[in-house]
Short mmCIF file of C-alpha atoms in Angstrom, two decimals:
data_model
loop_
_atom_site.label_atom_id
_atom_site.label_comp_id
_atom_site.label_asym_id
_atom_site.label_seq_id
_atom_site.Cartn_x
_atom_site.Cartn_y
_atom_site.Cartn_z
CA MET A 1340 -16.03 -3.77 -19.30
CA GLY A 1341 -14.93 -2.25 -15.98
CA SER A 1342 -11.48 -1.61 -14.60
CA ILE A 1343 -8.44 -3.56 -15.73
CA ILE A 1344 -6.94 -5.81 -13.06
CA THR A 1345 -3.17 -5.95 -12.77
CA THR A 1346 -1.34 -8.41 -10.55
CA GLU A 1347 2.06 -8.90 -9.05
CA GLY A 1348 3.20 -12.36 -7.98
CA ASP A 1349 5.34 -12.76 -4.90
CA GLY A 1350 6.73 -16.10 -5.94
CA ASP A 1351 4.55 -18.43 -3.87
CA GLY A 1352 1.28 -18.05 -5.76
CA ASP A 1353 -0.18 -15.15 -3.74
CA ILE A 1354 -1.47 -12.23 -5.75
CA ASN A 1355 -1.85 -8.61 -4.74
CA PHE A 1356 -4.60 -6.73 -6.50
CA ASN A 1357 -3.65 -3.21 -7.50
CA GLN A 1358 -7.28 -2.42 -8.14
CA PRO A 1359 -10.34 -3.93 -6.43
CA LEU A 1360 -12.54 -6.38 -8.30
CA ILE A 1361 -15.60 -4.30 -7.44
CA GLN A 1362 -15.17 -0.59 -7.19
CA GLU A 1363 -17.87 0.30 -4.71
CA SER A 1364 -17.06 0.14 -1.01
CA SER A 1365 -19.18 -2.94 -0.30
CA GLY A 1366 -17.57 -4.79 -3.19
CA LYS A 1367 -14.11 -3.79 -2.01
CA ASP A 1368 -14.76 -5.17 1.46
CA GLU A 1369 -15.87 -8.47 -0.04
CA ALA A 1370 -12.82 -8.64 -2.31
CA ILE A 1371 -10.63 -8.30 0.79
CA ASP A 1372 -12.67 -10.72 2.93
CA PHE A 1373 -12.43 -13.70 0.59
CA PRO A 1374 -8.61 -13.96 0.52
CA ASN A 1375 -8.53 -13.55 4.31
CA GLN A 1376 -11.00 -16.42 4.66
CA ASN A 1377 -8.80 -18.41 2.33
CA VAL A 1378 -5.72 -17.80 4.51
CA ASP A 1379 -7.65 -18.81 7.64
CA GLN A 1380 -8.65 -22.04 5.96
CA GLN A 1381 -5.06 -22.78 4.90
CA ASN A 1382 -3.84 -22.29 8.49
CA ARG A 1383 -6.05 -25.12 9.72
CA ASP A 1384 -4.59 -28.63 9.84
CA LEU A 1385 -5.09 -30.80 6.78
CA THR A 1386 -7.61 -33.17 8.39
CA THR A 1387 -9.86 -30.27 9.39
CA ARG A 1388 -9.63 -28.72 5.94
CA VAL A 1389 -10.50 -32.03 4.25
CA TRP A 1390 -13.46 -32.50 6.61
CA ILE A 1391 -14.81 -29.00 5.98
CA GLU A 1392 -14.38 -29.30 2.21
CA SER A 1393 -15.99 -32.76 2.24
CA LYS A 1394 -19.04 -31.40 4.04
CA ASN A 1395 -19.34 -28.57 1.51
CA LEU A 1396 -18.92 -31.04 -1.34
CA TRP A 1397 -21.42 -33.63 -0.09
CA VAL A 1398 -24.09 -30.99 0.44
CA ILE A 1399 -24.22 -31.11 -3.36
CA VAL A 1400 -23.03 -34.64 -4.15
CA GLY A 1401 -25.35 -36.55 -1.80
CA PRO A 1402 -28.65 -35.09 -3.04
CA SER A 1403 -27.31 -35.12 -6.62
CA ILE A 1404 -26.70 -38.87 -6.48
CA PHE A 1405 -30.23 -39.45 -5.22
CA SER A 1406 -31.88 -37.13 -7.77
CA ARG A 1407 -29.90 -38.55 -10.70
CA VAL A 1408 -30.71 -42.14 -9.72
CA ALA A 1409 -34.39 -41.21 -9.29
CA ILE A 1410 -34.55 -39.58 -12.74
CA TYR A 1411 -32.64 -42.48 -14.32
CA THR A 1412 -35.11 -44.88 -12.67
CA MET A 1413 -38.05 -43.02 -14.24
CA ASN A 1414 -36.81 -44.07 -17.67
CA VAL A 1415 -36.28 -47.65 -16.48
CA ILE A 1416 -39.84 -47.81 -15.10
CA THR A 1417 -41.27 -46.47 -18.37
CA GLN A 1418 -39.37 -49.12 -20.32
CA ALA A 1419 -40.47 -51.83 -17.87
CA PHE A 1420 -44.16 -50.98 -18.31
CA SER A 1421 -43.69 -50.84 -22.09
CA GLY A 1422 -41.96 -54.21 -22.05
CA HIS A 1423 -45.17 -55.85 -20.85
CA LEU A 1424 -46.99 -54.53 -23.91
CA GLY A 1425 -44.82 -56.41 -26.42
CA ASP A 1426 -41.38 -56.56 -28.02
CA VAL A 1427 -42.17 -53.88 -30.61
CA GLU A 1428 -43.44 -51.48 -27.95
CA LEU A 1429 -40.38 -52.07 -25.76
CA ALA A 1430 -38.05 -51.52 -28.71
CA ALA A 1431 -39.98 -48.38 -29.74
CA ILE A 1432 -39.86 -46.68 -26.32
CA SER A 1433 -36.21 -47.71 -25.86
CA ILE A 1434 -35.11 -46.39 -29.25
CA ALA A 1435 -37.13 -43.19 -28.98
CA ASN A 1436 -35.62 -42.57 -25.53
CA THR A 1437 -32.06 -43.63 -26.34
CA VAL A 1438 -31.61 -42.33 -29.89
CA ILE A 1439 -34.02 -39.41 -30.38
CA VAL A 1440 -34.34 -38.04 -26.83
CA GLY A 1441 -30.82 -39.13 -25.89
CA PHE A 1442 -29.23 -37.16 -28.72
CA ASN A 1443 -31.01 -33.95 -27.76
CA PHE A 1444 -30.70 -34.60 -24.01
CA GLY A 1445 -26.90 -34.57 -24.18
CA LEU A 1446 -26.74 -31.32 -26.12
CA LEU A 1447 -29.27 -29.44 -23.97
CA LEU A 1448 -27.79 -30.76 -20.73
CA GLY A 1449 -24.38 -29.57 -21.85
CA MET A 1450 -25.66 -26.15 -22.83
CA ALA A 1451 -27.34 -25.76 -19.43
CA SER A 1452 -24.03 -26.53 -17.71
CA ALA A 1453 -22.89 -23.03 -18.64
CA LEU A 1454 -24.96 -21.98 -15.64
CA GLU A 1455 -22.68 -24.02 -13.38
CA THR A 1456 -19.89 -21.66 -14.43
CA LEU A 1457 -21.85 -18.41 -14.31
CA CYS A 1458 -24.20 -18.99 -11.37
CA GLY A 1459 -21.50 -20.71 -9.36
CA GLN A 1460 -19.04 -17.86 -9.83
CA ALA A 1461 -21.74 -15.21 -9.30
CA PHE A 1462 -22.73 -16.86 -6.01
CA GLY A 1463 -19.12 -16.95 -4.86
CA ALA A 1464 -18.69 -13.28 -5.82
CA LYS A 1465 -21.96 -12.42 -4.00
CA ARG A 1466 -23.50 -10.99 -7.17
CA TYR A 1467 -26.72 -12.76 -6.30
CA HIS A 1468 -29.03 -10.70 -8.49
CA MET A 1469 -27.25 -11.89 -11.63
CA MET A 1470 -27.99 -15.57 -10.94
CA GLY A 1471 -31.67 -15.13 -11.78
CA ILE A 1472 -30.73 -13.14 -14.89
CA TYR A 1473 -28.36 -15.89 -16.04
CA MET A 1474 -31.06 -18.53 -15.55
CA GLN A 1475 -33.55 -16.53 -17.62
CA ARG A 1476 -30.95 -16.19 -20.39
CA SER A 1477 -30.47 -19.95 -20.28
CA TRP A 1478 -34.23 -20.49 -20.58
CA ILE A 1479 -34.28 -18.31 -23.70
CA VAL A 1480 -31.27 -19.97 -25.34
CA LEU A 1481 -32.36 -23.54 -24.57
CA SER A 1482 -35.97 -22.91 -25.65
CA LEU A 1483 -34.78 -21.63 -29.03
CA CYS A 1484 -32.52 -24.66 -29.33
CA CYS A 1485 -35.49 -26.94 -28.55
CA PHE A 1486 -37.40 -25.48 -31.50
CA LEU A 1487 -34.38 -26.02 -33.77
CA LEU A 1488 -34.18 -29.67 -32.68
CA LEU A 1489 -37.87 -30.42 -33.28
CA PRO A 1490 -37.27 -32.07 -36.71
CA PHE A 1491 -35.56 -34.98 -34.93
CA TYR A 1492 -38.92 -35.77 -33.30
CA VAL A 1493 -41.22 -34.92 -36.19
CA PHE A 1494 -39.19 -36.93 -38.72
CA ALA A 1495 -38.10 -39.69 -36.34
CA THR A 1496 -39.62 -42.49 -38.43
CA PRO A 1497 -37.69 -41.85 -41.68
CA LEU A 1498 -34.55 -41.08 -39.66
CA LEU A 1499 -34.72 -44.42 -37.84
CA LYS A 1500 -35.39 -46.28 -41.07
CA LEU A 1501 -32.29 -44.61 -42.51
CA LEU A 1502 -30.32 -45.91 -39.51
CA GLY A 1503 -31.43 -49.45 -40.28
CA GLN A 1504 -34.43 -50.02 -38.00
CA THR A 1505 -37.26 -52.23 -39.24
CA ASP A 1506 -40.34 -50.47 -40.63
CA GLU A 1507 -42.58 -51.69 -37.78
CA VAL A 1508 -40.26 -50.50 -35.01
CA ALA A 1509 -39.48 -47.23 -36.80
CA GLU A 1510 -43.18 -46.42 -37.26
CA VAL A 1511 -44.06 -47.00 -33.59
CA SER A 1512 -40.89 -45.19 -32.45
CA GLY A 1513 -41.89 -42.21 -34.58
CA VAL A 1514 -45.28 -42.04 -32.88
CA VAL A 1515 -43.62 -42.25 -29.45
CA ALA A 1516 -41.11 -39.54 -30.39
CA VAL A 1517 -43.90 -37.10 -31.27
CA TRP A 1518 -45.58 -37.75 -27.92
CA LEU A 1519 -42.25 -37.08 -26.19
CA ILE A 1520 -42.02 -33.50 -27.52
CA PRO A 1521 -43.37 -32.08 -24.20
CA LEU A 1522 -40.56 -33.96 -22.44
CA HIS A 1523 -38.11 -32.38 -24.88
CA PHE A 1524 -39.23 -28.84 -23.99
CA SER A 1525 -39.11 -29.59 -20.26
CA PHE A 1526 -35.31 -29.87 -20.58
CA ALA A 1527 -35.07 -26.18 -21.47
CA PHE A 1528 -36.47 -25.21 -18.06
CA GLN A 1529 -35.55 -28.05 -15.73
CA PHE A 1530 -31.81 -28.16 -16.48
CA PRO A 1531 -31.26 -24.43 -15.79
CA LEU A 1532 -33.39 -24.62 -12.63
CA GLN A 1533 -31.28 -27.52 -11.35
CA ARG A 1534 -28.01 -25.68 -11.90
CA PHE A 1535 -29.39 -22.43 -10.50
CA LEU A 1536 -30.31 -24.18 -7.24
CA GLN A 1537 -27.16 -26.33 -7.08
CA SER A 1538 -24.96 -23.26 -7.38
CA GLN A 1539 -26.46 -21.82 -4.19
CA LEU A 1540 -26.15 -25.17 -2.34
CA LYS A 1541 -29.86 -26.06 -2.50
CA ALA A 1542 -29.38 -29.53 -4.01
CA SER A 1543 -31.58 -31.18 -1.37
CA VAL A 1544 -34.61 -29.48 -2.91
CA ILE A 1545 -33.82 -31.13 -6.24
CA ALA A 1546 -33.65 -34.52 -4.51
CA TRP A 1547 -37.10 -34.12 -2.91
CA VAL A 1548 -38.69 -32.94 -6.15
CA SER A 1549 -37.04 -35.86 -8.01
CA LEU A 1550 -38.56 -38.28 -5.51
CA LEU A 1551 -41.98 -36.71 -6.14
CA GLY A 1552 -41.46 -37.04 -9.90
CA LEU A 1553 -40.48 -40.71 -9.51
CA LEU A 1554 -43.60 -41.52 -7.47
CA ILE A 1555 -45.83 -39.75 -9.99
CA ASN A 1556 -44.11 -41.63 -12.80
CA VAL A 1557 -44.96 -44.97 -11.20
CA LEU A 1558 -48.57 -43.92 -10.58
CA THR A 1559 -49.22 -42.45 -14.04
CA SER A 1560 -47.47 -45.34 -15.82
CA TRP A 1561 -49.75 -47.81 -14.05
CA LEU A 1562 -52.80 -45.61 -14.73
CA PHE A 1563 -52.19 -44.94 -18.43
CA VAL A 1564 -50.76 -48.33 -19.42
CA TYR A 1565 -52.78 -50.79 -17.32
CA VAL A 1566 -55.97 -49.02 -16.24
CA LEU A 1567 -56.75 -46.74 -19.21
CA ASP A 1568 -54.98 -49.05 -21.71
CA TYR A 1569 -53.30 -46.23 -23.66
CA GLY A 1570 -50.40 -48.51 -24.54
CA VAL A 1571 -46.98 -47.17 -25.43
CA VAL A 1572 -48.41 -43.66 -25.93
CA GLY A 1573 -49.58 -43.76 -22.32
CA ALA A 1574 -46.05 -44.66 -21.21
CA ALA A 1575 -44.67 -41.68 -23.13
CA VAL A 1576 -47.28 -39.31 -21.67
CA SER A 1577 -46.43 -40.59 -18.18
CA LEU A 1578 -42.81 -39.62 -18.77
CA ASP A 1579 -43.90 -36.17 -20.03
CA ILE A 1580 -45.96 -35.54 -16.90
CA SER A 1581 -43.20 -36.71 -14.57
CA TRP A 1582 -40.60 -34.39 -16.08
CA TRP A 1583 -42.93 -31.39 -16.00
CA VAL A 1584 -43.59 -32.14 -12.33
CA LEU A 1585 -39.85 -31.63 -11.84
CA VAL A 1586 -40.04 -28.31 -13.70
CA PHE A 1587 -43.02 -26.93 -11.77
CA GLY A 1588 -41.70 -28.22 -8.46
CA LEU A 1589 -38.32 -26.49 -8.84
CA TYR A 1590 -39.89 -23.36 -10.35
CA GLY A 1591 -42.43 -23.12 -7.52
CA TYR A 1592 -39.68 -23.38 -4.92
CA THR A 1593 -37.65 -20.70 -6.70
CA VAL A 1594 -40.33 -18.06 -7.20
CA CYS A 1595 -42.28 -18.51 -3.96
CA GLY A 1596 -39.80 -16.69 -1.78
CA CYS A 1597 -37.27 -19.46 -1.11
CA CYS A 1598 -34.54 -17.72 -3.13
CA PRO A 1599 -35.06 -14.04 -2.22
CA LEU A 1600 -31.51 -12.91 -3.01
CA THR A 1601 -31.05 -14.78 -6.29
CA TRP A 1602 -34.55 -14.57 -7.79
CA THR A 1603 -35.97 -11.06 -8.02
CA GLY A 1604 -38.49 -11.71 -10.77
CA PHE A 1605 -38.47 -11.64 -14.55
CA SER A 1606 -36.34 -8.92 -16.07
CA MET A 1607 -35.67 -7.47 -19.52
CA GLU A 1608 -31.98 -7.58 -18.59
CA ALA A 1609 -32.09 -11.28 -19.50
CA ILE A 1610 -32.32 -10.32 -23.18
CA SER A 1611 -29.04 -8.38 -23.10
CA GLY A 1612 -25.76 -10.27 -23.30
CA LEU A 1613 -27.36 -13.25 -25.04
CA TRP A 1614 -24.56 -13.60 -27.60
CA GLU A 1615 -21.80 -14.05 -25.02
CA PHE A 1616 -24.06 -16.40 -23.08
CA LEU A 1617 -24.84 -18.38 -26.23
CA LYS A 1618 -21.15 -18.86 -27.00
CA LEU A 1619 -20.44 -20.31 -23.55
CA SER A 1620 -23.59 -22.47 -23.72
CA ALA A 1621 -22.63 -23.79 -27.14
CA ALA A 1622 -19.13 -24.69 -25.94
CA SER A 1623 -20.62 -26.45 -22.91
CA GLY A 1624 -23.11 -28.31 -25.11
CA VAL A 1625 -20.44 -29.56 -27.51
CA MET A 1626 -18.17 -30.59 -24.64
CA LEU A 1627 -20.76 -32.78 -22.90
CA CYS A 1628 -22.57 -34.18 -25.91
CA LEU A 1629 -19.28 -35.43 -27.42
CA GLU A 1630 -18.82 -37.44 -24.22
CA ASN A 1631 -22.48 -38.52 -24.12
CA TRP A 1632 -22.46 -39.86 -27.67
CA TYR A 1633 -19.15 -41.71 -27.45
CA TYR A 1634 -20.31 -44.94 -25.83
CA ARG A 1635 -23.59 -44.88 -27.77
CA ILE A 1636 -21.42 -45.11 -30.88
CA LEU A 1637 -19.63 -48.07 -29.28
CA ILE A 1638 -22.88 -50.07 -29.22
CA LEU A 1639 -23.71 -49.06 -32.80
CA MET A 1640 -20.23 -50.12 -34.00
CA THR A 1641 -20.52 -53.46 -32.20
CA GLY A 1642 -23.85 -54.11 -33.87
CA HIS A 1643 -22.12 -54.21 -37.26
CA LEU A 1644 -19.70 -56.98 -36.27
CA LYS A 1645 -20.31 -60.49 -37.58
CA ASN A 1646 -22.36 -62.73 -35.26
CA ALA A 1647 -22.66 -59.83 -32.86
CA THR A 1648 -26.03 -60.62 -31.25
CA ILE A 1649 -24.58 -62.06 -28.03
CA ALA A 1650 -21.85 -59.40 -27.95
CA VAL A 1651 -24.33 -56.55 -28.31
CA ASP A 1652 -26.57 -58.01 -25.57
CA ALA A 1653 -23.59 -58.39 -23.25
CA LEU A 1654 -22.22 -54.95 -24.07
CA SER A 1655 -25.64 -53.34 -23.54
CA ILE A 1656 -25.86 -54.92 -20.08
CA CYS A 1657 -22.31 -53.73 -19.27
CA MET A 1658 -23.26 -50.20 -20.34
CA SER A 1659 -26.40 -50.39 -18.18
CA ILE A 1660 -24.30 -51.36 -15.15
CA ASN A 1661 -21.87 -48.59 -16.00
CA GLY A 1662 -24.80 -46.17 -16.39
CA TRP A 1663 -26.13 -46.87 -12.90
CA GLU A 1664 -22.68 -46.43 -11.31
CA LEU A 1665 -22.01 -43.35 -13.45
CA MET A 1666 -24.66 -41.47 -11.45
CA ILE A 1667 -22.07 -41.20 -8.63
CA PRO A 1668 -19.24 -39.54 -10.62
CA LEU A 1669 -21.82 -37.36 -12.40
CA ALA A 1670 -22.89 -36.14 -8.97
CA PHE A 1671 -19.23 -35.37 -8.28
CA PHE A 1672 -19.20 -33.58 -11.65
CA ALA A 1673 -21.90 -31.27 -10.30
CA GLY A 1674 -20.28 -30.95 -6.89
CA ALA A 1675 -16.81 -30.16 -8.24
CA GLY A 1676 -18.22 -27.66 -10.73
CA VAL A 1677 -20.15 -25.78 -8.06
CA ARG A 1678 -17.37 -25.80 -5.46
CA VAL A 1679 -14.71 -24.63 -7.95
CA ALA A 1680 -17.02 -21.97 -9.41
CA ASN A 1681 -17.98 -20.68 -5.94
CA GLU A 1682 -14.36 -20.36 -4.83
CA LEU A 1683 -13.16 -18.78 -8.07
CA GLY A 1684 -16.03 -16.32 -7.97
CA ALA A 1685 -15.02 -15.43 -4.41
CA GLY A 1686 -11.43 -14.88 -5.55
CA ASN A 1687 -10.12 -17.93 -3.65
CA GLY A 1688 -7.90 -19.65 -6.21
CA LYS A 1689 -6.12 -21.83 -3.66
CA ALA A 1690 -9.42 -22.96 -2.14
CA ALA A 1691 -10.65 -23.91 -5.64
CA LYS A 1692 -7.51 -26.02 -6.10
CA PHE A 1693 -8.08 -27.75 -2.76
CA ALA A 1694 -11.74 -28.41 -3.65
CA THR A 1695 -10.55 -30.03 -6.88
CA ILE A 1696 -8.13 -32.33 -5.07
CA VAL A 1697 -10.75 -33.45 -2.53
CA SER A 1698 -13.39 -34.05 -5.23
CA VAL A 1699 -11.10 -36.09 -7.48
CA ALA A 1700 -9.69 -38.11 -4.58
CA GLN A 1701 -13.07 -39.09 -3.13
CA SER A 1702 -14.63 -39.96 -6.49
CA THR A 1703 -11.56 -42.02 -7.43
CA VAL A 1704 -11.72 -44.03 -4.18
CA ILE A 1705 -15.40 -44.81 -4.78
CA GLY A 1706 -14.65 -45.74 -8.41
CA LEU A 1707 -11.80 -48.01 -7.30
CA ILE A 1708 -14.13 -49.85 -4.93
CA PHE A 1709 -16.69 -50.48 -7.68
CA CYS A 1710 -13.90 -51.45 -10.10
CA VAL A 1711 -12.65 -54.16 -7.72
CA LEU A 1712 -16.20 -55.38 -7.05
CA ILE A 1713 -16.91 -55.77 -10.77
CA MET A 1714 -13.66 -57.65 -11.39
CA VAL A 1715 -14.22 -59.95 -8.39
CA LEU A 1716 -17.91 -60.64 -9.00
CA GLY A 1717 -17.54 -60.98 -12.78
CA ASN A 1718 -20.87 -61.79 -14.40
CA LYS A 1719 -22.80 -62.26 -11.13
CA VAL A 1720 -24.04 -58.66 -11.21
CA ALA A 1721 -25.45 -59.29 -14.69
CA TYR A 1722 -28.00 -61.81 -13.34
CA ILE A 1723 -30.18 -58.77 -12.69
CA PHE A 1724 -30.51 -58.33 -16.46
CA SER A 1725 -30.14 -61.79 -18.01
CA THR A 1726 -29.95 -65.53 -17.27
CA SER A 1727 -28.62 -66.52 -20.71
CA SER A 1728 -25.45 -68.58 -20.22
CA ASP A 1729 -23.94 -67.27 -23.48
CA VAL A 1730 -24.57 -63.64 -22.52
CA LEU A 1731 -23.26 -64.18 -18.97
CA GLN A 1732 -20.13 -65.84 -20.31
CA ALA A 1733 -19.51 -62.90 -22.65
CA ILE A 1734 -20.01 -60.45 -19.77
CA ASP A 1735 -17.52 -62.39 -17.66
CA LYS A 1736 -14.90 -61.81 -20.36
CA MET A 1737 -15.76 -58.09 -20.44
CA ALA A 1738 -15.56 -57.64 -16.66
CA VAL A 1739 -12.00 -56.29 -16.75
CA LEU A 1740 -12.85 -53.68 -19.39
CA LEU A 1741 -16.01 -52.73 -17.47
CA GLY A 1742 -13.99 -52.29 -14.27
CA ILE A 1743 -11.41 -50.10 -16.00
CA THR A 1744 -14.18 -48.04 -17.61
CA ILE A 1745 -15.81 -47.48 -14.21
CA LEU A 1746 -12.46 -46.44 -12.71
CA LEU A 1747 -11.67 -43.97 -15.51
CA ASN A 1748 -15.22 -42.63 -15.38
CA SER A 1749 -14.75 -41.90 -11.69
CA VAL A 1750 -11.97 -39.43 -12.55
CA GLN A 1751 -12.82 -37.96 -15.96
CA PRO A 1752 -16.28 -36.49 -15.11
CA VAL A 1753 -14.89 -34.79 -12.01
CA LEU A 1754 -12.12 -33.16 -14.04
CA SER A 1755 -14.78 -32.11 -16.56
CA GLY A 1756 -16.74 -30.61 -13.66
CA VAL A 1757 -13.67 -28.59 -12.71
CA ALA A 1758 -13.50 -27.41 -16.33
CA VAL A 1759 -17.13 -26.30 -16.17
CA GLY A 1760 -16.60 -24.53 -12.87
CA SER A 1761 -13.59 -22.73 -14.32
CA GLY A 1762 -15.28 -21.83 -17.60
CA TRP A 1763 -12.90 -23.54 -20.03
CA GLN A 1764 -15.52 -25.71 -21.76
CA ALA A 1765 -14.39 -24.69 -25.26
CA SER A 1766 -10.88 -26.06 -24.71
CA VAL A 1767 -12.22 -29.34 -23.35
CA ALA A 1768 -14.61 -29.60 -26.31
CA TYR A 1769 -11.60 -29.58 -28.66
CA LEU A 1770 -9.86 -32.11 -26.41
CA ASN A 1771 -12.90 -34.41 -26.47
CA LEU A 1772 -13.14 -34.15 -30.25
CA GLY A 1773 -9.48 -35.08 -30.66
CA CYS A 1774 -9.32 -37.89 -28.10
CA TYR A 1775 -12.70 -39.48 -28.73
CA TYR A 1776 -13.28 -39.07 -32.44
CA ILE A 1777 -9.84 -38.63 -33.99
CA ILE A 1778 -8.01 -41.19 -31.82
CA GLY A 1779 -10.54 -43.38 -29.99
CA LEU A 1780 -13.00 -44.29 -32.74
CA PRO A 1781 -10.36 -45.12 -35.41
CA LEU A 1782 -8.41 -47.20 -32.88
CA GLY A 1783 -11.59 -49.04 -31.89
CA PHE A 1784 -12.33 -49.74 -35.55
CA LEU A 1785 -8.75 -50.91 -36.09
CA MET A 1786 -8.77 -53.27 -33.10
CA GLY A 1787 -12.26 -54.59 -33.81
CA TRP A 1788 -12.18 -55.16 -37.57
CA VAL A 1789 -8.58 -55.09 -38.83
CA PHE A 1790 -7.04 -57.07 -35.98
CA LYS A 1791 -10.31 -59.00 -35.51
CA PHE A 1792 -10.54 -58.72 -31.72
CA GLY A 1793 -14.30 -58.21 -32.04
CA VAL A 1794 -16.26 -56.34 -29.39
CA MET A 1795 -13.33 -56.50 -26.94
CA GLY A 1796 -11.14 -54.79 -29.52
CA VAL A 1797 -13.71 -52.08 -30.31
CA TRP A 1798 -14.34 -51.33 -26.62
CA GLY A 1799 -10.68 -51.61 -25.63
CA GLY A 1800 -9.52 -49.39 -28.49
CA MET A 1801 -12.08 -46.70 -27.69
CA LEU A 1802 -11.31 -46.95 -23.96
CA LEU A 1803 -7.52 -46.80 -24.25
CA GLY A 1804 -7.41 -44.50 -27.26
CA GLY A 1805 -10.12 -42.08 -26.18
CA THR A 1806 -11.16 -42.10 -22.53
CA SER A 1807 -7.76 -42.84 -20.98
CA ILE A 1808 -5.84 -40.29 -23.07
CA GLN A 1809 -8.47 -37.63 -22.44
CA THR A 1810 -8.37 -38.33 -18.69
CA VAL A 1811 -4.57 -38.11 -18.54
CA ILE A 1812 -4.49 -34.84 -20.50
CA LEU A 1813 -7.24 -33.33 -18.34
CA ALA A 1814 -5.32 -34.35 -15.21
CA ILE A 1815 -2.11 -32.75 -16.50
CA ILE A 1816 -3.89 -29.53 -17.45
CA THR A 1817 -5.62 -29.35 -14.07
CA ALA A 1818 -2.39 -30.04 -12.17
CA ARG A 1819 -0.61 -27.21 -14.00
CA PHE A 1820 -3.42 -24.72 -13.51
CA ASP A 1821 -2.65 -21.20 -12.32
CA TRP A 1822 -5.61 -21.00 -9.95
CA GLU A 1823 -5.10 -17.37 -8.97
CA LYS A 1824 -5.18 -16.37 -12.61
CA GLU A 1825 -8.40 -18.37 -13.01
CA ALA A 1826 -9.87 -16.36 -10.14
CA GLU A 1827 -9.03 -13.18 -12.07
CA LYS A 1828 -10.66 -14.60 -15.19
CA ALA A 1829 -13.78 -15.39 -13.16
CA SER A 1830 -14.10 -11.78 -12.03
CA THR A 1831 -13.56 -10.59 -15.62
CA ARG A 1832 -16.24 -13.00 -16.86
CA MET A 1833 -18.68 -11.74 -14.23
CA ARG A 1834 -18.25 -8.15 -15.45
CA LYS A 1835 -18.42 -9.10 -19.13
CA LEU A 1836 -21.63 -11.11 -18.82
CA SER A 1837 -23.33 -8.73 -16.41
CA SER A 1838 -25.69 -6.15 -17.84
CA PRO A 1839 -24.25 -2.65 -17.43
CA ASN A 1840 -27.53 -1.35 -16.02
CA ASN A 1841 -28.29 -4.03 -13.47
CA GLY A 1842 -26.58 -2.23 -10.63
CA TYR A 1843 -24.84 -5.37 -9.40
CA GLN A 1844 -21.74 -3.46 -8.33
CA SER A 1845 -23.66 -1.50 -5.75
CA GLU A 1846 -25.98 -4.36 -4.80
CA THR A 1847 -23.58 -7.03 -3.61
CA LEU A 1848 -25.14 -8.58 -0.53
CA ASN A 1849 -23.63 -9.56 2.78
#
């Protein structure tokens, strides 16, 4: 486990280390350098510090916004091509993507976010060799999880019938789900590759590969659906190909010499330490999937209200608008996670705190702008999706709730990103369970059915009872953080999850 670190506080948050984080001489020099860099940064004026931190942040956030929008658009394009085949085909590809793939997507994406903690902190600590090892461990864990989740695809038809879908839609959705199994396995490799590259500030590569995947998706969708007339199966295969282009593009960049310090080839060391890695991955998966499923449940609950057709259409459009805008705070989620992890790994607790403040502030300002736009424009944005006067009128009534949701979602994901960067996913998973499913869902049910406020009551109850409470608690926890202690925990985690024979202590790189 390595040496025990003891600290003495001097009353203003500074910490003196009685023993070095890394015992070899090179490690000791690095342990001294990072706090000195931190002091230099603090001595700069506030405007300069904000500018420098913003540049570091947007190196990740800018490309992340583009790549997330590109990937999101791939699904939209697939649905658009399927929509020209018929209503059943559109419903089948939408349900297979939203229910079957969406359920597994959230879990696997969350599990991969463990790499944001480990790779981010390893990069900050200059233990570059371990980043490739962590990614290989993530590939192993997520691949095994993909096999365990296969029954959701194989038995999609009876599962969807059990959830109330018509036989015709369930049968076609089941066929589509089976053809989407290659897409399912691409998650196990693409998600870790993304986080591996993000953690070393190579997010621009992800953006370029995402653009390539989007272009190939358009080409193959046209080829398989219109030219070769493969129907909805062709649309599914097009999505498979596009996602594997992302995998091979990122993998090719990684192994072809572009990451010489962090990728040193396949290693048997990846097999060791899998249990500790699995525990952190599981906590990350539960944390994110509980958030991912929450608003999906909102639509399902609304569908069981009386005369809910117009309400469900309006709510679905509101969630689509929210989904597009959510790509921005999710990019800040990635940026905040990487910046906090890098600084904690480097032993710079105060710099991690400053990175958190800048990330939350900038995302909140952007969210506030979109919130005001939605409230001012009302249902005008919804003309993109529908021209039905009844649906547009319902959306106009929901504009306030949509604006508040966008504002809260500009803060909450960033705080969750800080949690991922700090490695306290398990605590946030419990918080999400309590706020979303013990408070939010019952309150939504109460407001929607008992007090008969309909869809506004369901959404409002879940928003105020779940999202808002969770955001406030996360903000309080983050504000009261002992950042220097978190930096100590990061160094402890690095030693615990590092293989004892990898030689990382003597191989830290300048």
